[in-house]
Coordinates of C-alpha atoms and ligand atoms in Angstrom, one line a residue:
M1 CA 0.0 0.0 0.0
R2 CA 1.2 3.4 -0.9
Q3 CA 0.4 6.2 1.7
V4 CA 0.8 9.9 0.7
V5 CA 1.8 12.1 3.7
S6 CA 1.6 16.0 3.2
P7 CA 3.8 18.5 5.1
A8 CA 2.2 19.8 8.4
K9 CA 2.7 23.0 10.3
A10 CA 1.9 21.6 13.7
I11 CA 1.0 18.7 16.0
H12 CA -1.9 19.0 18.4
G13 CA -4.2 16.9 20.3
V14 CA -4.6 14.0 22.8
V15 CA -3.9 10.5 21.9
S16 CA -3.7 6.9 23.4
L17 CA -1.7 4.3 21.7
P18 CA -2.0 0.5 21.2
G19 CA -0.6 -1.5 24.1
D20 CA 3.1 -2.2 24.3
K21 CA 4.3 -4.8 21.9
S22 CA 7.0 -6.3 24.2
I23 CA 4.8 -6.6 27.2
S24 CA 1.8 -7.9 25.1
H25 CA 4.0 -10.8 23.8
R26 CA 5.1 -11.7 27.3
Y27 CA 1.7 -11.7 29.0
A28 CA 0.3 -13.9 26.2
M29 CA 3.0 -16.5 26.4
L30 CA 3.0 -16.6 30.2
A31 CA -0.8 -16.7 30.4
S32 CA -0.7 -19.6 27.9
I33 CA 1.5 -21.9 30.1
A34 CA 0.0 -20.6 33.4
E35 CA -2.7 -22.4 35.3
G36 CA -6.2 -21.0 35.0
P37 CA -7.6 -17.9 33.3
S38 CA -5.9 -14.7 32.4
T39 CA -7.5 -11.4 31.1
I40 CA -5.2 -8.9 29.1
A41 CA -6.6 -5.6 28.7
N42 CA -5.1 -3.2 26.0
Y43 CA -3.4 -5.9 24.2
S44 CA -1.4 -4.7 21.5
T45 CA -3.5 -4.4 18.2
G46 CA -0.3 -5.0 16.0
A47 CA 0.2 -8.0 13.7
D48 CA 3.3 -9.2 15.6
C49 CA 1.3 -9.7 18.8
Q50 CA -1.4 -11.4 16.9
S51 CA 1.1 -13.8 15.6
T52 CA 2.0 -14.8 19.2
L53 CA -1.7 -15.3 20.0
N54 CA -2.0 -17.4 16.9
C55 CA 0.9 -19.5 17.9
M56 CA -0.2 -20.1 21.4
A57 CA -3.8 -21.0 20.2
A58 CA -2.1 -23.6 17.8
L59 CA -0.2 -25.0 20.8
G60 CA -3.5 -25.5 22.6
A61 CA -4.2 -22.6 24.7
S62 CA -7.7 -21.2 24.8
V63 CA -7.4 -17.7 23.2
E64 CA -10.3 -15.2 22.7
R65 CA -10.3 -11.4 21.9
D66 CA -13.4 -9.5 22.9
A67 CA -14.9 -6.4 21.3
Q68 CA -13.1 -4.1 24.0
N69 CA -9.7 -5.5 22.7
R70 CA -9.2 -7.6 25.9
V71 CA -7.4 -11.0 25.2
L72 CA -8.7 -13.9 27.5
I73 CA -6.5 -16.9 27.7
H74 CA -7.1 -20.0 29.5
G75 CA -3.6 -21.8 29.8
G76 CA -2.2 -25.1 30.9
A77 CA -0.2 -27.8 29.4
L78 CA 0.5 -27.1 25.6
R79 CA -0.1 -29.7 23.0
E80 CA 1.9 -30.5 19.8
P81 CA 0.7 -28.3 16.9
V82 CA -0.6 -30.0 13.9
A83 CA 1.2 -27.6 11.5
Q84 CA 4.2 -25.2 11.4
L85 CA 3.9 -22.4 13.7
D86 CA 3.9 -18.9 11.9
A87 CA 5.6 -16.0 13.8
G88 CA 5.1 -13.8 10.8
N89 CA 7.4 -10.8 11.1
S90 CA 8.0 -11.1 14.7
G91 CA 11.5 -11.9 16.1
S92 CA 10.1 -11.6 19.5
T93 CA 7.6 -14.4 18.9
I94 CA 10.1 -16.9 17.3
R95 CA 12.9 -16.2 19.7
M96 CA 10.9 -16.1 22.9
L97 CA 8.6 -19.0 22.1
S98 CA 11.4 -21.1 21.2
G99 CA 12.5 -21.0 24.9
I100 CA 9.1 -22.6 25.8
L101 CA 9.0 -25.0 22.7
A102 CA 12.5 -26.4 23.8
A103 CA 11.0 -27.8 26.8
Q104 CA 7.9 -29.4 25.7
P105 CA 7.3 -33.1 25.3
F106 CA 6.9 -32.7 21.5
T107 CA 8.6 -31.7 18.4
S108 CA 7.5 -28.3 16.7
S109 CA 8.6 -26.3 13.9
I110 CA 8.3 -22.4 13.7
A111 CA 8.8 -19.9 10.8
G112 CA 7.7 -16.6 9.5
D113 CA 7.8 -14.2 6.8
E114 CA 10.8 -13.3 4.3
S115 CA 12.3 -10.8 6.7
L116 CA 12.2 -13.3 9.6
A117 CA 13.8 -15.9 7.6
R118 CA 16.9 -13.7 7.3
R119 CA 17.2 -12.9 11.1
P120 CA 19.8 -14.8 13.1
M121 CA 18.8 -17.5 15.6
A122 CA 22.0 -18.9 16.6
R123 CA 21.9 -16.5 19.6
I124 CA 19.1 -18.5 21.0
I125 CA 20.1 -21.9 19.7
K126 CA 23.3 -21.8 21.7
P127 CA 21.9 -21.3 25.0
L128 CA 19.0 -23.5 24.5
T129 CA 21.4 -26.2 23.5
E130 CA 23.4 -25.8 26.4
M131 CA 20.2 -26.3 28.4
G132 CA 19.8 -29.8 26.6
A133 CA 17.5 -28.7 23.6
S134 CA 17.7 -30.0 20.2
I135 CA 17.1 -27.5 17.6
E136 CA 17.8 -27.5 13.9
A137 CA 17.9 -24.2 11.7
R138 CA 18.8 -23.5 8.1
E139 CA 22.5 -22.9 7.8
G140 CA 22.6 -23.2 11.7
T141 CA 21.0 -20.0 12.3
Y142 CA 18.0 -19.1 10.0
P143 CA 14.3 -20.0 10.4
P144 CA 12.5 -22.4 9.9
L145 CA 13.5 -23.8 13.4
V146 CA 12.6 -27.4 14.1
I147 CA 12.6 -27.8 18.0
C148 CA 12.7 -31.1 19.5
G149 CA 11.5 -30.7 22.9
R150 CA 13.6 -32.2 25.9
P151 CA 13.8 -32.1 29.5
L152 CA 16.0 -29.0 30.1
H153 CA 18.4 -28.1 33.0
G154 CA 19.1 -24.6 34.3
I155 CA 22.4 -22.8 33.1
D156 CA 24.4 -19.8 34.1
Y157 CA 24.6 -17.9 30.9
S158 CA 26.3 -14.6 30.1
L159 CA 24.8 -13.0 27.0
P160 CA 27.2 -12.3 24.3
V161 CA 24.9 -9.7 22.8
A162 CA 22.7 -7.3 24.7
S163 CA 19.3 -8.7 23.7
A164 CA 16.2 -8.8 25.7
Q165 CA 14.8 -11.4 23.4
V166 CA 17.6 -13.8 24.2
K167 CA 17.6 -13.2 27.9
S168 CA 13.7 -13.9 27.7
C169 CA 14.0 -17.0 25.6
V170 CA 16.3 -18.5 28.3
L171 CA 14.3 -17.5 31.2
L172 CA 11.2 -18.9 29.7
A173 CA 12.9 -22.2 29.1
G174 CA 14.2 -21.9 32.6
I175 CA 10.5 -22.0 33.8
F176 CA 10.5 -25.7 32.7
A177 CA 14.1 -26.5 33.6
E178 CA 15.5 -28.5 36.5
G179 CA 17.7 -26.4 38.7
D180 CA 18.1 -22.6 38.7
T181 CA 18.5 -20.5 35.7
I182 CA 20.9 -17.5 35.8
V183 CA 21.3 -14.9 33.0
R184 CA 24.0 -12.3 32.9
E185 CA 23.7 -9.2 30.7
P186 CA 26.5 -7.1 29.4
V187 CA 24.2 -3.9 29.6
R188 CA 20.7 -3.6 31.0
T189 CA 18.0 -4.4 28.5
R190 CA 14.2 -4.3 28.9
D191 CA 13.1 -6.2 31.8
H192 CA 9.4 -6.9 31.1
T193 CA 10.1 -10.8 31.3
E194 CA 11.4 -10.6 34.9
I195 CA 8.5 -8.2 36.0
A196 CA 5.9 -10.4 34.3
L197 CA 7.4 -13.8 35.5
K198 CA 7.2 -12.3 39.1
E199 CA 3.5 -11.2 38.6
F200 CA 2.6 -14.6 37.3
G201 CA 4.1 -16.1 40.6
A202 CA 7.8 -17.2 39.7
D203 CA 10.7 -16.8 42.1
I204 CA 12.9 -14.5 40.4
V205 CA 15.4 -11.9 41.5
S206 CA 17.7 -9.4 39.6
A207 CA 20.6 -7.5 41.0
K208 CA 23.5 -5.8 38.9
R209 CA 22.5 -7.4 35.5
V210 CA 22.3 -10.9 36.8
I211 CA 18.9 -12.4 36.8
T212 CA 18.2 -15.6 38.7
L213 CA 15.1 -17.6 38.3
R214 CA 14.5 -20.5 40.8
A215 CA 13.5 -23.8 39.6
G216 CA 10.1 -25.1 40.1
A217 CA 7.8 -22.1 39.2
R218 CA 4.1 -22.5 39.2
L219 CA 2.5 -19.8 37.3
Q220 CA -1.1 -18.6 38.0
G221 CA -3.4 -16.8 35.5
R222 CA -3.8 -13.1 36.1
E223 CA -5.7 -9.8 35.3
L224 CA -3.4 -7.5 33.4
F225 CA -3.4 -4.2 31.7
V226 CA -0.7 -3.5 29.0
P227 CA 0.5 0.0 29.0
G228 CA 0.7 2.1 25.8
D229 CA 3.9 1.5 23.7
L230 CA 6.5 4.0 24.4
S231 CA 8.3 3.0 21.1
S232 CA 5.2 3.9 19.2
A233 CA 4.9 7.1 21.1
C234 CA 8.4 7.9 20.0
F235 CA 7.2 8.9 16.3
F236 CA 4.6 11.3 17.8
L237 CA 7.1 12.8 20.4
V238 CA 9.5 13.5 17.5
A239 CA 6.9 14.9 15.1
A240 CA 5.7 17.3 17.8
L241 CA 9.4 18.5 18.9
L242 CA 10.0 19.2 15.2
M243 CA 6.9 21.2 14.2
P244 CA 6.6 24.8 15.6
D245 CA 3.9 25.5 18.0
S246 CA 3.1 22.0 18.6
E247 CA 1.5 20.4 21.7
L248 CA 0.6 16.9 22.2
V249 CA -0.6 14.8 25.1
I250 CA 0.0 10.9 25.0
Q251 CA -2.1 9.3 27.5
G252 CA -1.3 6.0 29.2
V253 CA 2.3 5.2 28.0
G254 CA 4.6 2.5 29.6
L255 CA 7.4 4.3 31.4
N256 CA 9.4 1.1 32.5
P257 CA 13.0 2.6 33.5
T258 CA 14.6 0.1 31.0
R259 CA 12.5 1.8 28.2
S260 CA 12.3 5.3 29.3
A261 CA 15.9 6.4 28.4
L262 CA 14.3 7.7 25.5
L263 CA 12.6 10.5 27.5
D264 CA 15.9 11.3 29.4
Y265 CA 17.8 11.4 26.1
L266 CA 15.2 13.6 24.5
V267 CA 15.1 16.0 27.6
G268 CA 18.9 16.2 27.7
L269 CA 18.7 17.4 24.0
G270 CA 16.3 20.1 25.2
A271 CA 12.9 18.6 24.6
S272 CA 9.9 19.8 26.5
I273 CA 8.4 16.7 27.7
K274 CA 6.6 16.3 31.0
V275 CA 5.4 13.2 32.6
L276 CA 1.9 14.2 34.1
D277 CA 0.8 11.3 36.3
V278 CA 2.6 8.1 37.0
R279 CA 0.8 5.0 38.1
Q280 CA 1.7 1.3 38.4
T281 CA 0.2 -1.7 36.8
A282 CA 1.3 -5.2 37.5
G283 CA 4.8 -3.8 38.2
E284 CA 5.0 -1.7 35.2
L285 CA 5.1 2.1 35.3
I286 CA 2.5 3.9 33.1
G287 CA 2.0 7.7 32.8
D288 CA 0.8 10.6 30.4
L289 CA 3.4 12.5 28.5
R290 CA 2.9 16.2 27.3
V291 CA 5.4 17.3 24.8
R292 CA 5.8 20.7 23.2
A293 CA 8.0 21.9 20.1
S294 CA 11.5 22.6 21.3
R295 CA 14.8 23.7 20.2
I296 CA 16.9 20.3 20.1
H297 CA 20.6 20.1 20.2
R298 CA 23.1 17.6 18.8
G299 CA 22.7 14.1 19.6
S300 CA 25.1 11.3 20.3
I301 CA 24.1 7.6 20.9
D302 CA 26.5 5.1 21.8
G303 CA 27.5 2.1 24.4
P304 CA 24.5 1.0 26.6
L305 CA 22.4 4.0 25.3
T306 CA 22.5 2.4 21.9
A307 CA 20.9 -0.7 23.3
A308 CA 18.4 1.1 25.3
L309 CA 17.3 3.3 22.4
I310 CA 17.7 0.4 19.6
D311 CA 13.9 0.7 18.4
E312 CA 13.8 4.3 18.5
I313 CA 16.9 5.1 16.5
P314 CA 14.9 5.3 13.1
A315 CA 12.6 8.2 14.5
L316 CA 15.7 9.8 16.4
A317 CA 17.6 9.9 13.0
V318 CA 14.8 11.8 11.4
L319 CA 15.0 14.2 14.6
G320 CA 18.7 14.7 14.3
A321 CA 18.8 15.2 10.6
A322 CA 16.1 17.9 10.8
T323 CA 17.5 19.6 14.0
A324 CA 21.3 19.8 15.1
G325 CA 22.6 16.3 13.9
L326 CA 23.1 13.0 15.3
T327 CA 25.9 10.4 15.7
V328 CA 25.2 6.7 16.4
R329 CA 27.8 4.3 17.4
D330 CA 27.9 0.6 18.6
A331 CA 24.7 -0.2 16.7
S332 CA 25.4 -3.2 14.7
E333 CA 22.4 -4.8 16.0
L334 CA 20.4 -2.3 13.7
R335 CA 21.8 -4.3 10.8
V336 CA 19.7 -7.5 11.8
K337 CA 16.2 -5.9 12.7
E338 CA 13.3 -6.3 10.6
T339 CA 15.5 -4.8 7.8
D340 CA 19.2 -3.6 7.9
R341 CA 17.9 -0.3 9.5
I342 CA 21.3 1.6 8.7
A343 CA 20.7 0.7 5.0
T344 CA 17.0 1.4 4.9
L345 CA 17.6 4.8 6.7
E346 CA 20.3 5.7 4.4
S347 CA 18.4 4.7 1.2
N348 CA 15.1 6.7 2.3
F349 CA 17.2 9.8 3.6
K350 CA 19.1 10.0 0.1
R351 CA 15.6 9.9 -1.8
M352 CA 14.8 13.0 0.3
G353 CA 18.2 14.5 -0.4
V354 CA 19.4 14.1 3.1
A355 CA 23.2 13.2 3.4
M356 CA 24.1 10.3 5.9
E357 CA 27.6 9.1 6.5
V358 CA 27.4 5.2 7.2
T359 CA 29.9 3.5 9.6
A360 CA 30.2 -0.3 10.0
D361 CA 28.3 -0.1 13.3
G362 CA 26.5 3.3 13.1
F363 CA 26.1 6.5 11.1
H364 CA 26.5 10.2 11.2
L365 CA 23.8 12.9 10.2
S366 CA 24.7 16.4 10.1
G367 CA 22.0 18.8 11.3
G368 CA 19.7 21.4 9.7
Q369 CA 19.2 19.3 6.6
K370 CA 16.4 20.1 4.1
F371 CA 13.8 17.2 3.6
H372 CA 12.6 17.2 0.0
A373 CA 9.5 15.6 -1.3
A374 CA 10.2 12.1 -2.5
E375 CA 8.9 8.7 -3.1
L376 CA 9.9 6.7 0.0
D377 CA 9.9 2.9 0.8
S378 CA 9.2 1.2 4.0
C379 CA 11.1 -1.9 2.7
G380 CA 8.6 -3.8 4.7
D381 CA 9.8 -2.5 8.1
H382 CA 7.2 -0.9 10.4
R383 CA 9.6 1.6 12.1
I384 CA 11.0 2.7 8.8
A385 CA 7.4 3.3 7.5
M386 CA 6.5 5.4 10.7
A387 CA 9.9 7.3 11.0
F388 CA 9.7 8.4 7.1
S389 CA 6.2 9.4 7.5
V390 CA 7.2 11.8 10.3
A391 CA 10.2 13.0 8.1
A392 CA 7.4 13.6 5.3
L393 CA 5.6 15.9 7.6
A394 CA 8.7 18.2 7.7
A395 CA 9.2 17.7 3.9
D396 CA 8.9 20.6 1.3
G397 CA 6.0 18.8 -0.4
P398 CA 4.0 15.7 -0.1
C399 CA 5.8 12.3 0.1
S400 CA 4.5 8.8 -0.9
I401 CA 5.5 5.7 1.3
D402 CA 5.3 2.3 -0.4
G403 CA 4.8 -0.6 1.9
A404 CA 3.1 1.7 4.3
E405 CA 0.9 -1.1 5.6
S406 CA 3.9 -2.5 7.5
A407 CA 3.2 0.0 10.2
G408 CA 0.4 -2.4 11.2
V409 CA 3.1 -4.8 12.6
S410 CA 3.2 -2.7 15.6
F411 CA 0.6 0.1 15.1
P412 CA -2.3 -0.5 12.8
G413 CA -4.0 2.8 13.2
F414 CA -0.8 4.9 12.8
F415 CA -1.8 6.9 9.7
D416 CA -5.3 7.6 11.1
T417 CA -3.7 9.0 14.3
L418 CA -1.2 10.9 12.5
R419 CA -4.0 12.6 10.3
E420 CA -5.8 13.6 13.4
I421 CA -3.0 15.3 15.1
A422 CA -1.1 17.0 12.1
Q423 CA -2.3 20.3 10.9
Ligands
S3P501 C1 12.4 -6.8 22.1 C2 13.8 -6.7 22.2 C3 14.6 -6.0 21.3 C4 13.8 -5.0 20.4 C5 12.5 -5.8 19.7 C6 11.7 -6.1 21.0 C7 11.7 -7.5 23.2 O1 15.3 -6.9 20.4 O2 14.6 -4.4 19.3 O3 11.8 -4.8 19.0 O4 10.5 -7.3 23.1 O5 12.4 -8.1 23.9 P1 16.6 -7.6 20.9 O6 16.4 -8.4 22.1 O7 17.0 -8.4 19.6 O8 17.4 -6.5 21.2

C-alpha cells in the first residue's frame, strides 16, 4: 500500500496508543503456560502480537479477543501443533517462544515471513542447546527452526549480545528446567519478562544485571493491563518536537525505566516533555506525556544507550537530521532488525536529499538538513514506514511511502492517528 503524507505545520491533540508490543508478547506467552484464566486488557493491536496469539492457540491455549480489545487466555499444558507455527514478522515471537518449545514433550517447527527468514537465531540456539534442547535451523541460524522438545536443565549464561529477546528466551526455558537459571547481561535491557514472571508467581530476582530464576515455578493466571507503547509514542514525540507550536498529550504510556531512556535522552537534548501522572500496573510504570515543540541540540548515541534506544533510532535519526545532527555508534544490531536499518535509513534519506555518513556499526547525520518531497519505501519495516512518515511531515512537499501497511506490525492505526494530530 502506498500512503501519501503531506507536510504539516503543527501537531496538536490528545492520543492513546496501542498496548506495548514487548509486554503483550510476554503476557500472552506466560498466560498460555500458566494455570487458570488470564485477562489481558489493552493488548497490542499490532500484527506481531497477533502472531503470538495464533501460535499459542495452535499450541492448545484457549485464546479469545473481545470487542473491548481484551484478550482472554486459558492456559495450561501445551500440545503438539498440527502444522508449522507462523511467527509472521515477529522476532520476539520466534525467539521467546522457542524457549518454551524447547522444553515441551513434542517436536515443533516455527517459521515466519521473508524478513524473519533472514534474522539470526544462533543467539538463542546456543543457550537452549546448552540447556539440553535439540534445535535445527537453516544454515545453523535461520528459520525455520525445528525444535525437538527435551527435559532441560538450568544454566548460568552470560549473554554475548545485549538482547532482551535472548534473555527472555533463556528465562522462559528456565521455567521448565531442572535447577536454577541465571542470565548475565552485558548491559541492561528491557526487563518486562522478569517483571511479568514475578507477577505470574515465579521466584525471580535481579541485581546488577544478573537475573536468577529459581526452579519449580508454578505460574498462575492473572488480570493484566498493557501500558501504551513508548516506542510507538516516539514517532509522535519526534513529530511534535519538530513542528513549531506543537503540543501533544499521549495518555497511558509505559514508562518502565529500562525503556524510558528515550525520555531522558530527549530531555537532555532540550525537549520539553513532561510526565503528568505516573501509576503502576502489574509492576510496570505507566503515565501521560505532554510534549511541546522544542529547540533540539546535537545528539550522540553509543554504548549502553544504543541498546536502550535501539527501536527508537529510526525516529531519532529523523529528529537529528532535521535539527542539530546525530551520531550513532555501537549499533551493529540495527543491521539485523526487520531490515538492515542502517541501510534502509540511508536509502530513504538519500531519496529526500538528506546526506547520511554510514559506518560499520552506526552513522552520522549532520543537522539542519532540508527534507525534500520524495517517493519513499518502508522496505516492509514498520519502524522505517513510521519514521519516514514523520520525516514527510517536515518535507517541502507531499511524500509517498510504499509498503506503508507494514506500520500495522506494531501500530495498525498509525496513519489515522497521524492525520488526526497533524495540522
Ligand atoms: C524486544 C527486544 C529488542 C527490540 C525488539 C523487541 C523485546 O530486540 O529491538 O523490538 O520485546 O524483547 P533484541 O532483544 O534483539 O535487542
